[in-house]
Amino acid sequence: MLVVFGLVFFTGDREPKPKLGIDLQGGTSVVLQAVTPDGKAPDGDKMEQARDIINKRVNGLGVSGSEVKISGRNLIITVPGSDGDQARTLGQTAQLKVRPVLGSQPAAAVNTPAPDLTDPAAAKKAIDEARATRQATDPAAQKKAIESLNCNNPSDPLAGNDDPAKPLITCDRPEERKKDQPRTVYTLGPAIIDGQSIKNASSGIPQNQVQYVVTLEFTGEASKVWADFTSKNVGKQAAFVLDSQVITAPNINGPITGGQTQITGDFNQQTAGDLAGVLKYGSLPLSFKPGTAQTVSATLGFESLKAGLIAGAIGLFLVLIYALAYYRALGVLVALSLALSIALLYGLLVLLGRWIGYSLDLAGIAGVIIGIGMTADSFVVYFERIKDEIREGRSFRSAVPRGWASARRTIWTGNAVSLLSAVVLYVLAVGGVQGFAFTLGLSTILDIVIVFLVTHPLVYFSSKTDFFAKPSMNGLGAVAAIGRERKRAAATTGEETA
């Protein structure tokens, strides 16, 4: 409990609120328009492939509540919240290439107008011209391209369209420099490694460091190429180029073996995670021009959320009233266990929203309510097994361990079935059903933890006290009377037999 809420209040944005889905708080929609080198309409299969890749980027675990749809030559991305930049980032072609740095210099102050990439014919012309000038092999042409390149243009026709076998004149990404630093123009050699050679990508803060990095794991062949390149180019620079812009160009301090390397930059947790995500799930088969972000209204809204929470609170209140009326003081232990379960579940939902982008929607709330109901059901199973033992004539103190030995098998079985159902739903379903399955599975796991590590120890130690041993306090007076009657009947039968 302390660990969970310590993470809630002292890590990330420190906001103790779960991330809500589009149906409850609305979201942001961004239209990405496909741009092809020949200016023709994009291939339908490539659009489907692009949609699947972007969906994995934004919704890799199926619980972020985001949507990706195809509309003609456009992809429409809708994400929860108001972060339009996140949706635009998802549309990066994410073609990563590693190129040797042949030279670099501050960008010239030029005002070349941005190319029009919305018109197919104009886009094709801009791409062809950029390839002819910025990927020329002639030094004089390269010098001219460096002097005329406007690094402040918001769109780059070569983004995802450059030829990896040729040199490249390009800029650093504006995100990777501080505001007071000038842009840099790089002259890069042909690519030695491309994004297809990435086996895995992850983000984090390495040990003994304070800055987020993106760690890349190369395939076997690329690992050999990288080790050979770094061995032969110690003291030189290698540029990591994403969509034709330089992310970082570190100096090579020595041979890098083992198949892993790190991309450094001015990353925070969000930007490092986004970059790792787009690299991990592969590059897009098409280039996209991002449009403006638009706010999407909640489909259900706050009133639906309020109604769902009220329904859950009423159900929980009725369960507690039943427990207190039927089990009396033992009902207090039920209330404590349920309160702890709900608090832990809430804290975990907050953390999961930060860590994996989980968005709580109405289906997820339904899964939470059902999961809490199953937790209460586990208490009933436990207490009824205790009552069975007391009916056999045992005291409350001796009935607790015997009842637990019988109840835990039933609790294990019931929760295993529930967890299996949640896993099957999560794997086979999509959309809101995945959110329902996720919270149901999480609630089921918490049920096992709470019953085994909290409820049973509380009941066990309570059975050692005189207060809880009183039938008037534990609500077991009637079954205790039945147990005494059975013991007297058994004793009488024994005397008559003797």
Tab-separated table of C-alpha atoms in Angstrom:
chain	number	residue	atom	x	y	z
A	1	MET	CA	0.000	0.000	0.000
A	2	LEU	CA	2.760	2.431	0.977
A	3	VAL	CA	4.794	1.495	-2.092
A	4	VAL	CA	1.860	1.954	-4.487
A	5	PHE	CA	0.830	5.363	-3.169
A	6	GLY	CA	4.442	6.422	-2.769
A	7	LEU	CA	4.780	5.876	-6.516
A	8	VAL	CA	1.472	7.689	-7.133
A	9	PHE	CA	2.441	10.849	-5.244
A	10	PHE	CA	6.198	10.997	-5.819
A	11	THR	CA	6.728	9.817	-9.414
A	12	GLY	CA	5.535	10.965	-12.828
A	13	ASP	CA	3.170	13.932	-12.831
A	14	ARG	CA	2.165	13.176	-9.189
A	15	GLU	CA	-1.502	13.587	-10.081
A	16	PRO	CA	-3.572	10.984	-8.156
A	17	LYS	CA	-6.078	10.604	-10.977
A	18	PRO	CA	-6.474	7.707	-13.418
A	19	LYS	CA	-6.326	8.440	-17.118
A	20	LEU	CA	-9.863	8.440	-18.527
A	21	GLY	CA	-10.934	7.086	-21.908
A	22	ILE	CA	-12.420	8.950	-24.837
A	23	ASP	CA	-15.962	7.950	-23.868
A	24	LEU	CA	-15.636	9.688	-20.491
A	25	GLN	CA	-13.425	12.744	-21.032
A	26	GLY	CA	-13.188	13.162	-24.806
A	27	GLY	CA	-9.939	13.321	-26.723
A	28	THR	CA	-7.949	14.796	-29.570
A	29	SER	CA	-8.190	13.811	-33.220
A	30	VAL	CA	-5.426	14.327	-35.791
A	31	VAL	CA	-5.747	13.617	-39.528
A	32	LEU	CA	-2.625	12.237	-41.224
A	33	GLN	CA	-2.545	12.517	-45.017
A	34	ALA	CA	-0.525	9.915	-46.923
A	35	VAL	CA	2.166	11.351	-49.218
A	36	THR	CA	3.569	9.126	-51.984
A	37	PRO	CA	6.690	9.847	-54.086
A	38	ASP	CA	4.772	9.479	-57.366
A	39	GLY	CA	1.831	11.568	-56.184
A	40	LYS	CA	-0.670	8.775	-56.780
A	41	ALA	CA	-3.258	7.486	-54.324
A	42	PRO	CA	-1.673	5.222	-51.685
A	43	ASP	CA	-2.019	1.463	-51.978
A	44	GLY	CA	-4.861	0.070	-49.851
A	45	ASP	CA	-2.724	-2.701	-48.377
A	46	LYS	CA	-0.065	-0.191	-47.333
A	47	MET	CA	-2.727	1.976	-45.687
A	48	GLU	CA	-3.947	-1.054	-43.734
A	49	GLN	CA	-0.380	-1.883	-42.742
A	50	ALA	CA	0.209	1.712	-41.640
A	51	ARG	CA	-3.007	1.660	-39.611
A	52	ASP	CA	-1.957	-1.551	-37.862
A	53	ILE	CA	1.516	-0.191	-37.029
A	54	ILE	CA	0.171	3.101	-35.667
A	55	ASN	CA	-2.439	1.199	-33.660
A	56	LYS	CA	0.361	-0.865	-32.093
A	57	ARG	CA	2.324	2.282	-31.325
A	58	VAL	CA	-0.542	4.006	-29.569
A	59	ASN	CA	-2.329	0.943	-28.257
A	60	GLY	CA	0.343	-1.717	-27.910
A	61	LEU	CA	-1.345	-3.381	-24.916
A	62	GLY	CA	-4.877	-2.746	-26.149
A	63	VAL	CA	-5.894	-0.665	-23.135
A	64	SER	CA	-5.090	2.959	-24.049
A	65	GLY	CA	-8.563	3.596	-25.481
A	66	SER	CA	-7.157	5.141	-28.676
A	67	GLU	CA	-8.622	4.697	-32.151
A	68	VAL	CA	-7.036	4.617	-35.618
A	69	LYS	CA	-9.291	4.688	-38.702
A	70	ILE	CA	-8.774	4.879	-42.475
A	71	SER	CA	-10.623	7.495	-44.521
A	72	GLY	CA	-9.516	7.573	-48.152
A	73	ARG	CA	-5.848	8.603	-48.207
A	74	ASN	CA	-6.064	9.786	-44.593
A	75	LEU	CA	-5.537	8.108	-41.241
A	76	ILE	CA	-7.602	9.549	-38.395
A	77	ILE	CA	-5.989	9.072	-34.971
A	78	THR	CA	-8.014	9.785	-31.841
A	79	VAL	CA	-6.294	9.682	-28.455
A	80	PRO	CA	-7.694	10.400	-24.966
A	81	GLY	CA	-6.922	13.815	-23.526
A	82	SER	CA	-5.809	16.986	-25.235
A	83	ASP	CA	-2.261	16.130	-26.330
A	84	GLY	CA	-2.341	16.646	-30.083
A	85	ASP	CA	1.460	16.443	-30.287
A	86	GLN	CA	1.284	12.824	-29.138
A	87	ALA	CA	-1.046	11.940	-32.011
A	88	ARG	CA	1.216	13.708	-34.512
A	89	THR	CA	4.232	11.799	-33.184
A	90	LEU	CA	2.410	8.559	-33.885
A	91	GLY	CA	2.329	9.468	-37.554
A	92	GLN	CA	6.090	9.580	-37.880
A	93	THR	CA	7.248	7.273	-40.630
A	94	ALA	CA	9.884	6.164	-38.095
A	95	GLN	CA	12.438	5.113	-40.672
A	96	LEU	CA	15.557	4.997	-38.541
A	97	LYS	CA	18.938	4.903	-40.246
A	98	VAL	CA	22.442	5.049	-38.853
A	99	ARG	CA	24.724	7.131	-41.070
A	100	PRO	CA	28.352	8.237	-40.689
A	101	VAL	CA	28.795	11.993	-40.165
A	102	LEU	CA	30.966	13.505	-42.899
A	103	GLY	CA	30.598	17.088	-41.696
A	104	SER	CA	28.395	19.564	-39.808
A	105	GLN	CA	27.944	23.317	-39.495
A	106	PRO	CA	25.419	25.848	-38.162
A	107	ALA	CA	22.371	26.231	-40.369
A	108	ALA	CA	22.248	29.277	-42.627
A	109	ALA	CA	19.573	31.904	-42.046
A	110	VAL	CA	17.478	31.352	-45.160
A	111	ASN	CA	13.751	31.794	-45.728
A	112	THR	CA	13.011	29.146	-48.328
A	113	PRO	CA	9.214	28.617	-48.350
A	114	ALA	CA	7.899	25.291	-47.065
A	115	PRO	CA	6.882	22.885	-49.842
A	116	ASP	CA	3.209	22.071	-50.332
A	117	LEU	CA	2.849	18.370	-49.517
A	118	THR	CA	-0.946	18.302	-49.542
A	119	ASP	CA	-1.181	18.315	-53.338
A	120	PRO	CA	0.043	14.970	-54.777
A	121	ALA	CA	1.695	16.540	-57.834
A	122	ALA	CA	3.415	19.235	-55.777
A	123	ALA	CA	4.560	16.641	-53.234
A	124	LYS	CA	6.126	14.472	-55.950
A	125	LYS	CA	7.946	17.484	-57.403
A	126	ALA	CA	9.237	18.516	-53.953
A	127	ILE	CA	10.511	14.996	-53.196
A	128	ASP	CA	12.289	14.705	-56.555
A	129	GLU	CA	13.933	18.118	-56.151
A	130	ALA	CA	15.044	17.339	-52.590
A	131	ARG	CA	16.585	14.043	-53.670
A	132	ALA	CA	18.413	15.715	-56.543
A	133	THR	CA	19.922	18.472	-54.377
A	134	ARG	CA	20.261	17.097	-50.853
A	135	GLN	CA	21.333	13.607	-51.921
A	136	ALA	CA	23.799	14.635	-54.590
A	137	THR	CA	27.249	13.031	-54.641
A	138	ASP	CA	28.956	16.088	-56.172
A	139	PRO	CA	30.679	18.240	-53.467
A	140	ALA	CA	29.694	21.488	-55.199
A	141	ALA	CA	26.030	20.443	-55.265
A	142	GLN	CA	26.247	19.409	-51.615
A	143	LYS	CA	27.678	22.809	-50.661
A	144	LYS	CA	24.840	24.558	-52.470
A	145	ALA	CA	22.276	22.347	-50.708
A	146	ILE	CA	23.809	23.164	-47.307
A	147	GLU	CA	23.670	26.908	-47.949
A	148	SER	CA	20.056	26.836	-49.175
A	149	LEU	CA	18.554	24.382	-46.669
A	150	ASN	CA	15.953	25.999	-44.405
A	151	CYS	CA	15.956	23.991	-41.163
A	152	ASN	CA	12.953	25.901	-39.831
A	153	ASN	CA	10.507	24.548	-42.405
A	154	PRO	CA	7.827	22.556	-40.544
A	155	SER	CA	7.642	19.826	-43.204
A	156	ASP	CA	10.444	17.945	-44.922
A	157	PRO	CA	9.687	16.302	-48.292
A	158	LEU	CA	12.458	13.761	-47.639
A	159	ALA	CA	10.928	12.590	-44.341
A	160	GLY	CA	10.883	8.839	-44.863
A	161	ASN	CA	11.627	9.280	-48.592
A	162	ASP	CA	15.428	9.597	-48.698
A	163	ASP	CA	17.556	7.014	-50.509
A	164	PRO	CA	19.641	5.134	-47.898
A	165	ALA	CA	22.313	4.257	-50.475
A	166	LYS	CA	23.149	7.932	-51.139
A	167	PRO	CA	24.585	10.771	-49.013
A	168	LEU	CA	22.146	13.076	-47.234
A	169	ILE	CA	22.159	16.762	-46.345
A	170	THR	CA	19.779	17.302	-43.437
A	171	CYS	CA	19.118	19.120	-40.171
A	172	ASP	CA	18.923	18.122	-36.558
A	173	ARG	CA	15.451	17.777	-35.054
A	174	PRO	CA	14.214	20.935	-33.296
A	175	GLU	CA	13.177	18.823	-30.291
A	176	GLU	CA	16.773	17.708	-29.721
A	177	ARG	CA	18.245	21.160	-29.089
A	178	LYS	CA	17.750	23.893	-26.541
A	179	LYS	CA	15.923	27.070	-27.507
A	180	ASP	CA	19.061	29.212	-27.522
A	181	GLN	CA	21.033	26.782	-29.693
A	182	PRO	CA	21.149	27.248	-33.489
A	183	ARG	CA	20.065	24.461	-35.802
A	184	THR	CA	22.790	22.282	-37.297
A	185	VAL	CA	23.138	21.049	-40.875
A	186	TYR	CA	24.775	17.637	-41.272
A	187	THR	CA	26.441	16.025	-44.259
A	188	LEU	CA	25.915	12.292	-43.863
A	189	GLY	CA	27.205	9.270	-45.724
A	190	PRO	CA	25.135	6.318	-46.971
A	191	ALA	CA	23.270	4.385	-44.272
A	192	ILE	CA	25.052	1.443	-42.639
A	193	ILE	CA	22.044	0.201	-40.590
A	194	ASP	CA	18.310	0.745	-41.064
A	195	GLY	CA	15.251	0.340	-38.849
A	196	GLN	CA	14.516	-3.147	-40.141
A	197	SER	CA	17.613	-4.293	-38.245
A	198	ILE	CA	16.160	-3.292	-34.865
A	199	LYS	CA	15.084	-6.292	-32.813
A	200	ASN	CA	13.806	-4.297	-29.834
A	201	ALA	CA	13.666	-0.751	-28.479
A	202	SER	CA	13.104	0.408	-24.907
A	203	SER	CA	13.457	3.575	-22.857
A	204	GLY	CA	14.645	4.298	-19.343
A	205	ILE	CA	17.353	5.827	-17.179
A	206	PRO	CA	20.513	3.682	-17.135
A	207	GLN	CA	22.248	2.976	-13.857
A	208	ASN	CA	24.412	5.857	-12.596
A	209	GLN	CA	22.787	8.266	-15.079
A	210	VAL	CA	20.077	10.904	-14.722
A	211	GLN	CA	18.896	11.322	-18.320
A	212	TYR	CA	16.417	9.165	-20.233
A	213	VAL	CA	17.837	7.237	-23.190
A	214	VAL	CA	16.436	4.914	-25.846
A	215	THR	CA	18.180	1.540	-25.955
A	216	LEU	CA	18.281	-0.314	-29.267
A	217	GLU	CA	18.924	-4.011	-29.699
A	218	PHE	CA	20.112	-4.953	-33.183
A	219	THR	CA	19.660	-8.204	-35.056
A	220	GLY	CA	22.644	-10.523	-35.459
A	221	GLU	CA	23.871	-9.178	-38.815
A	222	ALA	CA	23.402	-5.537	-37.822
A	223	SER	CA	25.283	-6.197	-34.560
A	224	LYS	CA	28.317	-7.278	-36.574
A	225	VAL	CA	28.046	-4.243	-38.868
A	226	TRP	CA	27.785	-1.870	-35.880
A	227	ALA	CA	30.729	-3.481	-34.070
A	228	ASP	CA	32.866	-3.300	-37.222
A	229	PHE	CA	31.875	0.312	-37.956
A	230	THR	CA	32.562	1.555	-34.418
A	231	SER	CA	35.900	-0.272	-34.362
A	232	LYS	CA	37.072	1.467	-37.552
A	233	ASN	CA	35.688	4.940	-36.733
A	234	VAL	CA	36.802	5.671	-33.170
A	235	GLY	CA	36.822	9.434	-32.598
A	236	LYS	CA	34.328	10.105	-35.388
A	237	GLN	CA	30.568	10.667	-35.254
A	238	ALA	CA	27.657	8.412	-36.144
A	239	ALA	CA	24.245	9.998	-36.714
A	240	PHE	CA	20.970	8.355	-35.730
A	241	VAL	CA	18.546	9.680	-38.330
A	242	LEU	CA	14.784	9.398	-37.868
A	243	ASP	CA	12.636	10.321	-40.858
A	244	SER	CA	15.602	12.114	-42.483
A	245	GLN	CA	16.362	14.281	-39.439
A	246	VAL	CA	19.250	13.759	-37.008
A	247	ILE	CA	18.166	12.766	-33.507
A	248	THR	CA	21.673	12.600	-32.109
A	249	ALA	CA	25.197	12.342	-33.496
A	250	PRO	CA	27.437	11.046	-30.695
A	251	ASN	CA	31.184	10.594	-30.881
A	252	ILE	CA	32.394	7.005	-31.055
A	253	ASN	CA	34.640	6.472	-28.036
A	254	GLY	CA	35.426	2.844	-28.751
A	255	PRO	CA	34.157	-0.374	-30.321
A	256	ILE	CA	30.545	-1.186	-29.353
A	257	THR	CA	29.874	-4.907	-29.269
A	258	GLY	CA	27.054	-6.998	-27.832
A	259	GLY	CA	24.344	-5.922	-30.253
A	260	GLN	CA	23.050	-2.968	-28.202
A	261	THR	CA	23.492	0.780	-28.359
A	262	GLN	CA	21.835	3.844	-26.873
A	263	ILE	CA	20.282	6.938	-28.408
A	264	THR	CA	20.832	9.961	-26.191
A	265	GLY	CA	19.214	13.358	-26.413
A	266	ASP	CA	17.166	15.864	-24.465
A	267	PHE	CA	14.569	13.201	-23.655
A	268	ASN	CA	12.027	13.047	-20.861
A	269	GLN	CA	9.984	9.995	-19.918
A	270	GLN	CA	7.260	10.759	-22.482
A	271	THR	CA	9.475	11.566	-25.472
A	272	ALA	CA	11.845	8.654	-24.818
A	273	GLY	CA	8.911	6.265	-24.498
A	274	ASP	CA	7.285	7.600	-27.678
A	275	LEU	CA	10.489	7.197	-29.684
A	276	ALA	CA	11.075	3.680	-28.363
A	277	GLY	CA	7.488	2.806	-29.258
A	278	VAL	CA	7.666	3.980	-32.865
A	279	LEU	CA	10.989	2.194	-33.393
A	280	LYS	CA	9.874	-0.997	-31.677
A	281	TYR	CA	6.815	-1.555	-33.852
A	282	GLY	CA	8.531	-0.766	-37.137
A	283	SER	CA	8.489	1.963	-39.744
A	284	LEU	CA	5.442	2.968	-41.731
A	285	PRO	CA	5.255	1.920	-45.385
A	286	LEU	CA	4.066	5.433	-46.292
A	287	SER	CA	4.944	9.000	-45.364
A	288	PHE	CA	2.259	11.112	-43.719
A	289	LYS	CA	1.724	14.829	-43.409
A	290	PRO	CA	0.177	15.666	-40.017
A	291	GLY	CA	-2.804	17.983	-39.886
A	292	THR	CA	-4.169	20.152	-37.117
A	293	ALA	CA	-5.509	18.676	-33.898
A	294	GLN	CA	-9.227	18.851	-33.148
A	295	THR	CA	-10.998	18.288	-29.856
A	296	VAL	CA	-13.386	15.311	-29.721
A	297	SER	CA	-16.262	15.460	-27.244
A	298	ALA	CA	-16.874	12.650	-24.788
A	299	THR	CA	-19.344	10.107	-26.173
A	300	LEU	CA	-20.781	9.366	-22.733
A	301	GLY	CA	-19.509	12.151	-20.530
A	302	PHE	CA	-19.190	12.879	-16.853
A	303	GLU	CA	-22.801	12.024	-16.061
A	304	SER	CA	-22.322	8.451	-17.284
A	305	LEU	CA	-19.148	8.153	-15.204
A	306	LYS	CA	-20.983	9.557	-12.202
A	307	ALA	CA	-23.885	7.134	-12.690
A	308	GLY	CA	-21.513	4.176	-12.958
A	309	LEU	CA	-19.641	5.179	-9.812
A	310	ILE	CA	-22.889	5.717	-7.904
A	311	ALA	CA	-24.121	2.271	-8.962
A	312	GLY	CA	-20.854	0.738	-7.789
A	313	ALA	CA	-20.991	2.642	-4.494
A	314	ILE	CA	-24.574	1.496	-3.851
A	315	GLY	CA	-23.614	-2.106	-4.556
A	316	LEU	CA	-20.612	-1.846	-2.243
A	317	PHE	CA	-22.745	-0.248	0.487
A	318	LEU	CA	-25.303	-3.076	0.285
A	319	VAL	CA	-22.517	-5.667	0.494
A	320	LEU	CA	-21.131	-3.994	3.620
A	321	ILE	CA	-24.582	-3.769	5.235
A	322	TYR	CA	-25.140	-7.473	4.533
A	323	ALA	CA	-21.701	-8.375	5.934
A	324	LEU	CA	-22.216	-6.338	9.113
A	325	ALA	CA	-25.737	-7.675	9.666
A	326	TYR	CA	-24.872	-11.307	8.987
A	327	TYR	CA	-21.305	-11.567	10.300
A	328	ARG	CA	-21.294	-8.604	12.724
A	329	ALA	CA	-17.722	-7.932	13.882
A	330	LEU	CA	-16.364	-10.126	11.102
A	331	GLY	CA	-18.120	-7.738	8.727
A	332	VAL	CA	-15.739	-5.025	9.943
A	333	LEU	CA	-12.844	-7.159	8.689
A	334	VAL	CA	-14.674	-7.471	5.359
A	335	ALA	CA	-15.004	-3.680	5.184
A	336	LEU	CA	-11.299	-3.182	5.944
A	337	SER	CA	-10.278	-5.726	3.311
A	338	LEU	CA	-12.566	-4.226	0.656
A	339	ALA	CA	-11.342	-0.704	1.438
A	340	LEU	CA	-7.739	-1.837	1.049
A	341	SER	CA	-8.560	-3.669	-2.190
A	342	ILE	CA	-10.297	-0.620	-3.680
A	343	ALA	CA	-7.473	1.711	-2.623
A	344	LEU	CA	-4.812	-0.556	-4.123
A	345	LEU	CA	-6.809	-0.969	-7.325
A	346	TYR	CA	-7.241	2.798	-7.653
A	347	GLY	CA	-3.535	3.413	-7.103
A	348	LEU	CA	-2.588	0.761	-9.654
A	349	LEU	CA	-4.954	2.257	-12.254
A	350	VAL	CA	-3.290	5.654	-11.747
A	351	LEU	CA	0.175	4.124	-12.186
A	352	LEU	CA	-0.850	2.019	-15.188
A	353	GLY	CA	-2.168	5.158	-16.863
A	354	ARG	CA	1.326	6.655	-16.539
A	355	TRP	CA	3.349	3.557	-17.346
A	356	ILE	CA	1.453	1.832	-20.168
A	357	GLY	CA	-1.108	4.473	-21.153
A	358	TYR	CA	-4.084	2.581	-19.702
A	359	SER	CA	-7.288	4.611	-20.036
A	360	LEU	CA	-10.209	3.818	-17.769
A	361	ASP	CA	-13.464	3.742	-19.711
A	362	LEU	CA	-16.997	2.691	-18.782
A	363	ALA	CA	-16.279	-0.944	-19.698
A	364	GLY	CA	-13.250	-0.862	-17.417
A	365	ILE	CA	-15.360	0.487	-14.557
A	366	ALA	CA	-17.743	-2.450	-15.076
A	367	GLY	CA	-14.781	-4.818	-14.776
A	368	VAL	CA	-13.724	-3.128	-11.534
A	369	ILE	CA	-17.203	-3.438	-10.010
A	370	ILE	CA	-17.484	-7.120	-10.950
A	371	GLY	CA	-13.993	-7.757	-9.582
A	372	ILE	CA	-14.859	-6.134	-6.252
A	373	GLY	CA	-17.997	-8.271	-6.102
A	374	MET	CA	-15.869	-11.374	-6.568
A	375	THR	CA	-13.649	-10.243	-3.689
A	376	ALA	CA	-16.714	-10.049	-1.447
A	377	ASP	CA	-17.742	-13.498	-2.670
A	378	SER	CA	-14.382	-14.881	-1.515
A	379	PHE	CA	-15.092	-13.583	1.990
A	380	VAL	CA	-18.462	-15.318	1.996
A	381	VAL	CA	-16.873	-18.621	0.943
A	382	TYR	CA	-14.311	-18.315	3.746
A	383	PHE	CA	-16.832	-17.467	6.459
A	384	GLU	CA	-19.255	-20.183	5.375
A	385	ARG	CA	-16.485	-22.770	5.654
A	386	ILE	CA	-15.818	-21.532	9.186
A	387	LYS	CA	-19.516	-21.945	9.966
A	388	ASP	CA	-19.415	-25.521	8.626
A	389	GLU	CA	-16.609	-26.329	11.047
A	390	ILE	CA	-18.467	-24.743	13.970
A	391	ARG	CA	-21.538	-26.826	13.119
A	392	GLU	CA	-19.358	-29.856	13.670
A	393	GLY	CA	-18.905	-28.727	17.251
A	394	ARG	CA	-15.559	-26.922	17.017
A	395	SER	CA	-14.821	-23.612	18.660
A	396	PHE	CA	-14.367	-20.442	16.636
A	397	ARG	CA	-10.622	-20.545	17.324
A	398	SER	CA	-10.168	-24.090	16.007
A	399	ALA	CA	-12.687	-23.629	13.166
A	400	VAL	CA	-10.750	-20.785	11.512
A	401	PRO	CA	-7.654	-22.749	10.341
A	402	ARG	CA	-9.777	-25.751	9.327
A	403	GLY	CA	-12.258	-23.561	7.469
A	404	TRP	CA	-9.411	-21.744	5.715
A	405	ALA	CA	-7.848	-25.024	4.558
A	406	SER	CA	-11.135	-25.877	2.850
A	407	ALA	CA	-12.021	-22.373	1.614
A	408	ARG	CA	-8.715	-21.528	-0.020
A	409	ARG	CA	-9.086	-24.327	-2.559
A	410	THR	CA	-12.492	-22.985	-3.580
A	411	ILE	CA	-11.175	-19.416	-3.693
A	412	TRP	CA	-8.209	-20.470	-5.823
A	413	THR	CA	-10.465	-22.347	-8.237
A	414	GLY	CA	-13.011	-19.542	-8.563
A	415	ASN	CA	-10.370	-16.884	-9.147
A	416	ALA	CA	-8.484	-19.100	-11.593
A	417	VAL	CA	-11.636	-19.460	-13.700
A	418	SER	CA	-12.240	-15.699	-13.565
A	419	LEU	CA	-8.633	-14.910	-14.473
A	420	LEU	CA	-8.675	-17.394	-17.343
A	421	SER	CA	-11.873	-15.815	-18.675
A	422	ALA	CA	-10.301	-12.356	-18.444
A	423	VAL	CA	-7.176	-13.518	-20.304
A	424	VAL	CA	-9.233	-15.126	-23.087
A	425	LEU	CA	-11.349	-11.978	-23.470
A	426	TYR	CA	-8.256	-9.773	-23.496
A	427	VAL	CA	-6.514	-11.852	-26.171
A	428	LEU	CA	-9.506	-12.372	-28.463
A	429	ALA	CA	-11.378	-9.084	-28.083
A	430	VAL	CA	-10.639	-5.510	-29.133
A	431	GLY	CA	-11.599	-2.046	-27.959
A	432	GLY	CA	-13.673	-1.599	-24.815
A	433	VAL	CA	-13.938	-5.336	-24.171
A	434	GLN	CA	-10.159	-5.462	-23.717
A	435	GLY	CA	-10.435	-2.715	-21.108
A	436	PHE	CA	-13.144	-4.697	-19.303
A	437	ALA	CA	-11.012	-7.859	-19.379
A	438	PHE	CA	-7.948	-5.955	-18.166
A	439	THR	CA	-9.609	-4.504	-15.064
A	440	LEU	CA	-11.405	-7.789	-14.351
A	441	GLY	CA	-8.099	-9.666	-14.451
A	442	LEU	CA	-6.376	-7.031	-12.314
A	443	SER	CA	-9.212	-7.127	-9.752
A	444	THR	CA	-9.033	-10.926	-9.667
A	445	ILE	CA	-5.307	-10.887	-8.920
A	446	LEU	CA	-5.877	-8.312	-6.169
A	447	ASP	CA	-8.654	-10.519	-4.756
A	448	ILE	CA	-6.174	-13.359	-4.295
A	449	VAL	CA	-3.595	-11.029	-2.737
A	450	ILE	CA	-6.076	-9.413	-0.329
A	451	VAL	CA	-7.779	-12.640	0.796
A	452	PHE	CA	-4.529	-14.545	1.330
A	453	LEU	CA	-2.355	-11.765	2.743
A	454	VAL	CA	-4.886	-9.545	4.531
A	455	THR	CA	-8.282	-11.114	5.233
A	456	HIS	CA	-7.135	-14.540	6.413
A	457	PRO	CA	-4.417	-13.156	8.734
A	458	LEU	CA	-6.923	-10.671	10.194
A	459	VAL	CA	-9.507	-13.393	10.842
A	460	TYR	CA	-6.882	-15.785	12.205
A	461	PHE	CA	-5.480	-13.334	14.746
A	462	SER	CA	-8.974	-12.088	15.610
A	463	SER	CA	-10.001	-15.662	16.460
A	464	LYS	CA	-7.368	-15.617	19.212
A	465	THR	CA	-9.112	-12.741	21.002
A	466	ASP	CA	-11.985	-13.075	23.437
A	467	PHE	CA	-13.871	-10.244	21.732
A	468	PHE	CA	-14.237	-11.969	18.349
A	469	ALA	CA	-14.725	-15.376	19.974
A	470	LYS	CA	-18.034	-14.232	21.473
A	471	PRO	CA	-20.970	-15.578	19.381
A	472	SER	CA	-22.774	-12.289	19.922
A	473	MET	CA	-19.909	-10.466	18.181
A	474	ASN	CA	-18.979	-12.825	15.351
A	475	GLY	CA	-22.570	-13.610	14.361
A	476	LEU	CA	-21.995	-17.342	14.692
A	477	GLY	CA	-24.161	-17.937	17.778
A	478	ALA	CA	-26.815	-19.950	15.909
A	479	VAL	CA	-24.346	-22.344	14.281
A	480	ALA	CA	-22.428	-22.612	17.568
A	481	ALA	CA	-25.667	-23.759	19.234
A	482	ILE	CA	-26.143	-26.358	16.486
A	483	GLY	CA	-22.582	-27.533	17.068
A	484	ARG	CA	-23.148	-27.902	20.810
A	485	GLU	CA	-26.382	-29.790	20.172
A	486	ARG	CA	-24.610	-32.166	17.807
A	487	LYS	CA	-21.854	-32.772	20.344
A	488	ARG	CA	-24.419	-33.546	23.054
A	489	ALA	CA	-26.274	-35.857	20.676
A	490	ALA	CA	-23.044	-37.618	19.770
A	491	ALA	CA	-22.105	-37.963	23.433
A	492	THR	CA	-25.557	-39.336	24.310
A	493	THR	CA	-25.379	-41.831	21.453
A	494	GLY	CA	-21.956	-42.927	22.673
A	495	GLU	CA	-23.223	-43.488	26.217
A	496	GLU	CA	-26.210	-45.513	24.990
A	497	THR	CA	-23.941	-47.659	22.830
A	498	ALA	CA	-21.624	-48.244	25.772
